[in-house]
Amino acid sequence: MMPPAQQIPAKHTVIPYYLIAVIAFLIVIGLCIPAAEVLTGHHFHPKILAITHLAVLGWATMLIFGASNQLAPVLSEHALYSEHIPCAVLVLLTAGTSLLVINFWRFSFGAAIFTGGSLVLLAFGLQAWNQFHTFRAGKESIATRFILTAQLWLLLTAALGLLLLINLRYSFLPASHLEYLKVHAAVGMAGWFLQLVTGVSSKLIPMFLLSQTTPNKLLSYTYYFFNGGLALFLITGIVAGPAVIAPIALLLILAGVIFYSRYVYICRRSAMRKRLDHGMRQTFLAISLLILPLVLLGISVLAGRRLPDGWGTAFGYSFMAGFISIIIMGQTFKTLPFIIWMHINSPDEPPELMPANLYREGLVRLQMWLYAPGYLLLITGILLGQVRLLYAGIGLMMLAAAVYAGHVLYIISKLKCKWKLTSAIPHL
């Protein structure tokens, strides 16, 4: 069903984000080739820092911002607060990310990298402002709470990141820089990505599956366990507390994941639509793969510093290249065709096409047949220190990214087409 006109934001608030994110995704995997030799080492390396920030900011966050500009009016049942702010956010985030990535790669900590960090923080602030006012004027739900809280954690992540950049130049923080870096990464992963994905998927999964049961009480438990664990981790990370607090914080976040997984299971079990398309299959694959970074994190917390350097890199890549990237790649072909469909059809006329007509299911299947084994080879190569496995994994992931990028461009190209299918049918 076509949503009301006021819930359909202008194309410039959504489509450019997808385009830039796709380009960033291709560059991220491409940069892994010259960086393959260092991926098995310590995660605090210039090339790893550059690739990680491009993946986080240019790929995942960029695409999430674009999708959020479309989903916020639908979830809140209210028009986007401003259609001008997304233009400013796009420019600031693109410029800031570019400055950060280039200077991380060079390991240069001059005015350019501080400017980049400041631009990213400003972009996040504007996005949060737009999202907050959109949801405040509309309908409130547990999904809304997740999304807005995730925006706050994202702002905190960016502020901590800028502080750490300054510390690398002037070294004024009392504890080790790497200890604060752990806090920065944890807040970004669990506070921003995990919480945002939980909030959005809590609406999209029941909607796409036509679930008859949506146990929102489980989502409330998830929300409080996530944020309780994050708050505890943040406090002990900044103010050095007892060593036992970090495992407790991890257990709280793990409990939140269990409640969320239970929610997804009940939605799946009560679904009227039993047959899953490949976009939804990839979504469930991504959720199941969340266990890998959690296991790696648990082992790292328990083992302390006795593990090889590559384990830290493997944990970060298992989260970003696995859970986050796979769920984004799957949901792209659930959300983008719908977005394009709204712009090529008129709300006042019966649609000649449906969203399912705008993409190719076989290409979605192909991208995951390539990406999933490539991802597993990548993580295995990092953990075992085998560069040949890394190159094999990167090669498969690059092919998958090329299929994904071409498919996204194919869908967006429909905006320029005038669909007149009925004219091709002889009138009797």
Coordinates of C-alpha atoms in Angstrom, one line a residue:
M1 CA 0.0 0.0 0.0
M2 CA 1.3 3.5 -0.9
P3 CA 1.8 5.6 2.2
P4 CA 0.3 9.1 2.4
A5 CA 2.1 11.8 0.4
Q6 CA 3.5 13.5 3.5
Q7 CA 5.3 10.3 4.5
I8 CA 7.2 10.2 1.2
P9 CA 10.3 12.4 1.5
A10 CA 12.0 13.9 -1.5
K11 CA 14.4 11.7 -3.5
H12 CA 17.4 13.9 -2.5
T13 CA 17.0 13.0 1.2
V14 CA 17.5 9.2 0.5
I15 CA 19.0 8.2 -2.9
P16 CA 22.4 10.0 -2.8
Y17 CA 23.1 8.3 0.6
Y18 CA 22.7 4.9 -1.1
L19 CA 24.9 5.8 -4.0
I20 CA 27.8 7.1 -1.8
A21 CA 27.5 4.1 0.5
V22 CA 27.8 1.7 -2.4
I23 CA 30.9 3.5 -3.6
A24 CA 32.4 3.4 -0.1
F25 CA 31.6 -0.3 0.2
L26 CA 33.6 -1.1 -2.9
I27 CA 36.5 1.0 -1.8
V28 CA 36.5 -0.6 1.7
I29 CA 36.9 -4.1 0.2
G30 CA 39.4 -2.8 -2.4
L31 CA 41.6 -1.3 0.3
C32 CA 41.7 -4.7 2.1
I33 CA 44.0 -5.9 -0.7
P34 CA 47.0 -3.6 0.0
A35 CA 46.3 -4.0 3.7
A36 CA 46.0 -7.8 3.8
E37 CA 49.5 -8.2 5.3
V38 CA 48.6 -6.1 8.3
L39 CA 45.1 -7.5 8.9
T40 CA 46.6 -10.3 11.0
G41 CA 48.4 -7.9 13.3
H42 CA 47.2 -5.4 16.0
H43 CA 44.1 -3.5 15.2
F44 CA 45.8 -0.2 16.0
H45 CA 47.4 0.2 12.6
P46 CA 47.0 3.2 10.2
K47 CA 45.6 1.1 7.4
I48 CA 43.2 -0.8 9.6
L49 CA 42.0 2.4 11.2
A50 CA 41.4 3.9 7.8
I51 CA 39.4 0.9 6.5
T52 CA 37.4 0.6 9.7
H53 CA 36.3 4.2 9.7
L54 CA 35.4 4.1 6.0
A55 CA 33.3 1.0 6.6
V56 CA 31.7 2.5 9.7
L57 CA 31.1 6.0 8.4
G58 CA 31.1 5.9 4.6
W59 CA 29.4 2.5 4.1
A60 CA 27.2 1.4 7.0
T61 CA 26.3 4.7 8.7
M62 CA 25.8 6.5 5.4
L63 CA 23.3 3.9 4.1
I64 CA 21.6 3.8 7.5
F65 CA 21.1 7.6 7.4
G66 CA 19.6 7.4 4.0
A67 CA 17.2 4.6 5.0
S68 CA 16.4 6.4 8.2
N69 CA 15.3 9.5 6.3
Q70 CA 12.8 7.3 4.5
L71 CA 11.7 5.1 7.5
A72 CA 11.4 7.8 10.1
P73 CA 8.2 9.3 8.5
V74 CA 6.8 5.8 8.0
L75 CA 7.4 4.7 11.6
S76 CA 6.4 8.0 13.2
E77 CA 3.5 8.5 10.7
H78 CA 4.6 12.1 10.3
A79 CA 6.5 14.0 7.6
L80 CA 10.3 14.4 7.9
Y81 CA 11.0 17.4 10.0
S82 CA 13.3 19.0 7.4
E83 CA 14.2 17.9 3.9
H84 CA 17.1 20.4 3.8
I85 CA 19.1 19.0 6.7
P86 CA 19.8 15.7 4.9
C87 CA 21.6 17.6 2.2
A88 CA 23.9 19.3 4.8
V89 CA 24.4 15.9 6.6
L90 CA 25.4 14.2 3.3
V91 CA 28.0 16.9 2.5
L92 CA 29.4 17.0 6.0
L93 CA 29.6 13.3 6.5
T94 CA 31.2 12.7 3.0
A95 CA 33.8 15.4 3.5
G96 CA 34.5 14.5 7.1
T97 CA 34.8 10.7 6.4
S98 CA 37.2 11.4 3.4
L99 CA 39.4 13.6 5.6
L100 CA 39.5 11.0 8.3
V101 CA 40.2 8.0 6.1
I102 CA 43.0 9.7 4.0
N103 CA 44.8 10.9 7.1
F104 CA 44.4 7.7 9.1
W105 CA 45.9 5.9 6.1
R106 CA 48.9 8.3 6.2
F107 CA 48.8 8.4 10.0
S108 CA 48.8 12.2 9.9
F109 CA 47.4 14.1 12.8
G110 CA 47.3 17.6 11.6
A111 CA 44.5 20.1 11.1
A112 CA 42.9 18.0 8.3
I113 CA 42.1 15.0 10.5
F114 CA 40.7 17.2 13.3
T115 CA 38.5 19.0 10.7
G116 CA 37.3 15.7 9.5
G117 CA 36.3 14.5 13.0
S118 CA 34.6 17.8 13.7
L119 CA 32.6 17.6 10.4
V120 CA 31.4 14.1 11.2
L121 CA 30.3 15.1 14.7
L122 CA 28.4 18.0 13.2
A123 CA 26.7 15.7 10.7
F124 CA 25.7 13.4 13.5
G125 CA 24.3 16.2 15.5
L126 CA 22.2 17.5 12.6
Q127 CA 20.9 14.0 11.8
A128 CA 19.9 13.4 15.4
W129 CA 18.1 16.8 15.5
N130 CA 16.1 15.9 12.4
Q131 CA 15.2 12.4 13.6
F132 CA 14.3 13.6 17.1
H133 CA 11.9 16.3 15.8
T134 CA 10.4 13.9 13.2
F135 CA 9.6 11.3 15.9
R136 CA 8.6 13.8 18.5
A137 CA 5.8 15.1 16.2
G138 CA 4.6 11.6 15.4
K139 CA 3.7 8.2 16.9
E140 CA 5.8 6.8 19.8
S141 CA 6.8 3.2 20.0
I142 CA 9.6 0.9 21.4
A143 CA 11.2 1.0 18.0
T144 CA 11.3 4.8 18.2
R145 CA 13.0 4.6 21.6
F146 CA 15.7 2.3 20.2
I147 CA 16.3 4.6 17.2
L148 CA 16.5 7.8 19.2
T149 CA 18.7 6.3 21.9
A150 CA 21.0 4.9 19.2
Q151 CA 21.4 8.5 17.9
L152 CA 22.5 9.6 21.3
W153 CA 25.1 6.8 21.5
L154 CA 26.3 7.7 18.0
L155 CA 26.9 11.3 19.1
L156 CA 28.8 10.1 22.2
T157 CA 30.9 7.8 19.9
A158 CA 31.8 10.7 17.6
A159 CA 32.7 12.9 20.6
L160 CA 34.9 10.2 22.1
G161 CA 36.5 9.7 18.7
L162 CA 37.3 13.4 18.3
L163 CA 38.8 13.4 21.8
L164 CA 41.0 10.4 21.0
L165 CA 42.2 12.1 17.8
I166 CA 43.3 15.1 19.9
N167 CA 44.9 12.8 22.4
L168 CA 47.0 11.1 19.7
R169 CA 48.5 14.6 19.0
Y170 CA 48.8 16.0 22.5
S171 CA 48.5 12.9 24.8
F172 CA 46.6 14.4 27.7
L173 CA 44.4 11.5 28.8
P174 CA 45.5 9.8 32.0
A175 CA 45.2 6.2 31.0
S176 CA 46.4 4.2 27.9
H177 CA 45.0 5.4 24.6
L178 CA 44.1 1.8 23.7
E179 CA 41.9 1.5 26.8
Y180 CA 39.8 4.5 25.7
L181 CA 39.7 3.1 22.1
K182 CA 37.9 0.0 23.5
V183 CA 35.2 2.3 24.9
H184 CA 34.9 4.2 21.7
A185 CA 34.5 0.9 19.7
A186 CA 32.0 -0.7 22.2
V187 CA 29.8 2.4 22.3
G188 CA 29.8 2.6 18.5
M189 CA 29.1 -1.1 18.0
A190 CA 26.5 -1.8 20.7
G191 CA 25.2 1.7 21.3
W192 CA 24.7 2.8 17.7
F193 CA 24.7 -0.2 15.3
L194 CA 23.3 -3.0 17.5
Q195 CA 20.6 -0.8 19.0
L196 CA 19.6 0.9 15.7
V197 CA 19.4 -2.4 13.9
T198 CA 17.3 -3.8 16.7
G199 CA 14.9 -0.9 16.6
V200 CA 14.4 -0.8 12.9
S201 CA 14.2 -4.6 12.4
S202 CA 11.6 -4.8 15.2
K203 CA 9.3 -3.1 12.8
L204 CA 10.5 -4.4 9.5
I205 CA 10.7 -8.1 10.3
P206 CA 7.1 -8.5 11.5
M207 CA 5.9 -6.3 8.6
F208 CA 7.7 -8.3 5.9
L209 CA 6.8 -11.6 7.4
L210 CA 3.2 -10.6 8.2
S211 CA 3.7 -11.8 11.8
Q212 CA 0.6 -12.4 13.9
T213 CA 2.5 -12.0 17.2
T214 CA 4.9 -9.2 18.1
P215 CA 6.0 -9.6 21.8
N216 CA 7.1 -6.0 22.5
K217 CA 7.8 -6.9 26.1
L218 CA 10.8 -8.8 25.0
L219 CA 12.0 -5.6 23.1
S220 CA 11.6 -3.6 26.3
Y221 CA 13.9 -6.1 28.1
T222 CA 16.3 -5.9 25.3
Y223 CA 16.4 -2.1 25.5
Y224 CA 17.1 -1.9 29.2
F225 CA 19.8 -4.7 29.1
F226 CA 21.5 -3.1 26.2
N227 CA 21.7 0.4 27.7
G228 CA 22.4 -0.9 31.2
G229 CA 25.4 -2.9 29.9
L230 CA 26.6 0.0 27.8
A231 CA 26.3 2.5 30.7
L232 CA 28.3 0.1 33.0
F233 CA 31.0 -0.4 30.3
L234 CA 31.2 3.3 29.7
I235 CA 31.7 4.1 33.4
T236 CA 34.3 1.4 34.0
G237 CA 36.1 2.3 30.8
I238 CA 36.5 6.0 31.7
V239 CA 36.8 5.7 35.4
A240 CA 38.9 2.5 35.9
G241 CA 36.8 0.2 38.0
P242 CA 37.1 -3.4 39.2
A243 CA 38.0 -5.9 36.5
V244 CA 34.8 -7.8 37.1
I245 CA 32.6 -5.0 35.8
A246 CA 33.5 -5.5 32.1
P247 CA 32.3 -9.2 32.1
I248 CA 29.1 -8.1 33.8
A249 CA 28.5 -5.4 31.2
L250 CA 29.1 -8.0 28.5
L251 CA 26.6 -10.4 30.1
L252 CA 24.0 -7.7 30.2
I253 CA 24.4 -6.9 26.5
L254 CA 24.4 -10.7 25.8
A255 CA 21.1 -11.0 27.7
G256 CA 19.7 -8.2 25.5
V257 CA 20.7 -10.1 22.4
I258 CA 19.0 -13.2 23.7
F259 CA 15.7 -11.4 24.4
Y260 CA 16.0 -9.8 20.9
S261 CA 16.7 -13.2 19.3
R262 CA 13.6 -14.6 21.1
Y263 CA 11.5 -11.7 19.7
V264 CA 12.7 -12.5 16.2
Y265 CA 12.0 -16.3 16.7
I266 CA 8.4 -15.6 17.8
C267 CA 7.8 -13.3 14.9
R268 CA 9.2 -15.9 12.5
R269 CA 7.1 -18.7 14.1
S270 CA 3.9 -16.7 13.9
A271 CA 4.5 -15.4 10.3
M272 CA 1.7 -15.8 7.8
R273 CA 4.3 -15.5 5.0
K274 CA 6.3 -18.8 5.5
R275 CA 8.4 -18.6 2.4
L276 CA 11.3 -16.2 2.8
D277 CA 12.8 -14.3 -0.1
H278 CA 16.6 -14.0 -0.2
G279 CA 16.6 -10.5 1.4
M280 CA 14.9 -11.9 4.5
R281 CA 17.1 -15.0 4.4
Q282 CA 20.2 -12.8 4.5
T283 CA 18.6 -10.9 7.4
F284 CA 18.2 -14.1 9.5
L285 CA 21.7 -15.2 8.4
A286 CA 23.1 -11.9 9.7
I287 CA 21.3 -12.3 13.1
S288 CA 22.7 -15.8 13.5
L289 CA 26.2 -14.6 12.6
L290 CA 26.0 -12.2 15.5
I291 CA 27.1 -15.1 17.7
L292 CA 30.6 -15.0 16.2
P293 CA 31.7 -11.5 17.4
L294 CA 30.1 -12.2 20.7
V295 CA 32.1 -15.4 21.2
L296 CA 35.3 -13.6 20.1
L297 CA 34.6 -10.7 22.5
G298 CA 33.9 -13.1 25.3
I299 CA 37.1 -15.0 24.8
S300 CA 39.0 -11.7 24.6
V301 CA 37.5 -10.4 27.9
L302 CA 38.3 -13.7 29.7
A303 CA 41.8 -14.2 28.2
G304 CA 42.9 -10.6 28.6
R305 CA 46.1 -9.9 26.7
R306 CA 47.2 -13.5 26.1
L307 CA 45.6 -13.7 22.7
P308 CA 47.3 -13.0 19.4
D309 CA 47.0 -9.4 18.1
G310 CA 44.8 -10.5 15.2
W311 CA 41.9 -11.4 17.5
G312 CA 41.0 -7.8 18.0
T313 CA 40.9 -7.2 14.3
A314 CA 38.9 -10.4 13.8
F315 CA 36.3 -9.3 16.4
G316 CA 35.8 -5.9 14.7
Y317 CA 35.6 -7.4 11.2
S318 CA 33.2 -10.2 12.3
F319 CA 30.8 -7.5 13.5
M320 CA 31.1 -5.0 10.7
A321 CA 31.7 -7.3 7.7
G322 CA 29.4 -10.0 9.1
F323 CA 26.4 -8.9 11.1
I324 CA 26.2 -5.3 10.0
S325 CA 27.1 -5.6 6.3
I326 CA 25.1 -8.8 5.6
I327 CA 21.9 -7.4 7.2
I328 CA 22.4 -4.1 5.3
M329 CA 22.9 -6.0 2.0
G330 CA 19.8 -8.1 2.6
Q331 CA 17.5 -5.3 3.7
T332 CA 18.7 -3.0 0.9
F333 CA 16.5 -5.1 -1.4
K334 CA 13.6 -4.9 0.9
T335 CA 13.7 -1.1 1.4
L336 CA 15.2 0.4 -1.8
P337 CA 12.7 -1.1 -4.3
F338 CA 9.9 0.2 -2.0
I339 CA 11.5 3.6 -2.0
I340 CA 11.9 3.7 -5.8
W341 CA 8.4 2.3 -6.2
M342 CA 6.9 5.2 -4.3
H343 CA 8.6 7.7 -6.5
I344 CA 7.7 6.2 -9.9
N345 CA 4.0 5.7 -9.0
S346 CA 1.4 8.3 -8.2
P347 CA -0.6 8.0 -5.0
D348 CA -3.7 8.9 -6.9
E349 CA -3.5 6.1 -9.5
P350 CA -3.3 2.3 -9.3
P351 CA 0.4 1.2 -9.5
E352 CA 1.5 -0.5 -12.7
L353 CA 4.4 -2.1 -10.9
M354 CA 5.0 -3.5 -7.4
P355 CA 8.4 -3.3 -5.5
A356 CA 9.1 -6.9 -6.2
N357 CA 9.2 -6.0 -10.0
L358 CA 12.1 -3.6 -9.4
Y359 CA 14.8 -6.0 -8.4
R360 CA 16.2 -9.4 -9.3
E361 CA 15.9 -12.2 -6.7
G362 CA 18.6 -14.2 -8.4
L363 CA 21.2 -11.4 -8.0
V364 CA 20.4 -11.1 -4.3
R365 CA 21.0 -14.9 -4.0
L366 CA 24.2 -14.6 -6.0
Q367 CA 25.7 -11.8 -3.9
M368 CA 25.3 -13.9 -0.7
W369 CA 26.7 -17.1 -2.3
L370 CA 29.8 -15.1 -3.0
Y371 CA 29.9 -12.9 0.1
A372 CA 29.3 -15.4 2.9
P373 CA 32.2 -17.8 2.1
G374 CA 34.4 -14.8 1.4
Y375 CA 33.6 -13.4 4.8
L376 CA 34.3 -16.7 6.5
L377 CA 37.6 -17.0 4.7
L378 CA 38.5 -13.5 5.7
I379 CA 37.9 -14.1 9.4
T380 CA 39.6 -17.5 9.3
G381 CA 42.6 -15.9 7.6
I382 CA 42.8 -13.2 10.3
L383 CA 42.5 -15.6 13.2
L384 CA 45.1 -18.1 11.7
G385 CA 47.4 -15.5 10.3
Q386 CA 47.1 -16.9 6.8
V387 CA 47.4 -14.2 4.2
R388 CA 46.4 -16.5 1.3
L389 CA 43.0 -17.2 2.9
L390 CA 42.7 -13.4 3.3
Y391 CA 43.2 -12.8 -0.4
A392 CA 40.8 -15.6 -1.3
G393 CA 38.1 -14.1 1.0
I394 CA 38.7 -10.5 -0.2
G395 CA 38.4 -11.7 -3.8
L396 CA 35.0 -13.3 -3.2
M397 CA 33.8 -10.3 -1.2
M398 CA 34.8 -8.0 -4.0
L399 CA 32.8 -10.0 -6.5
A400 CA 29.8 -9.9 -4.1
A401 CA 30.2 -6.2 -3.7
A402 CA 30.3 -5.7 -7.4
V403 CA 27.1 -7.7 -7.8
Y404 CA 25.5 -5.7 -5.0
A405 CA 26.6 -2.3 -6.4
G406 CA 25.4 -3.1 -9.9
H407 CA 22.0 -4.3 -8.5
V408 CA 21.5 -1.1 -6.5
L409 CA 22.3 1.1 -9.5
Y410 CA 19.9 -1.0 -11.6
I411 CA 17.1 -0.3 -9.1
I412 CA 17.9 3.4 -8.9
S413 CA 18.0 3.7 -12.7
K414 CA 14.2 2.9 -12.6
L415 CA 13.7 6.5 -11.5
K416 CA 14.5 7.6 -15.0
C417 CA 12.2 5.1 -16.7
K418 CA 8.6 5.7 -17.6
W419 CA 6.8 2.5 -17.0
K420 CA 3.9 2.0 -19.4
L421 CA 3.4 -1.7 -19.2
T422 CA -0.3 -1.5 -20.0
S423 CA 0.5 0.2 -23.3
A424 CA 2.3 -3.0 -24.4
I425 CA -0.9 -5.0 -24.0
P426 CA -3.2 -4.9 -27.0
H427 CA -6.5 -3.4 -26.3
L428 CA -9.3 -5.8 -27.1

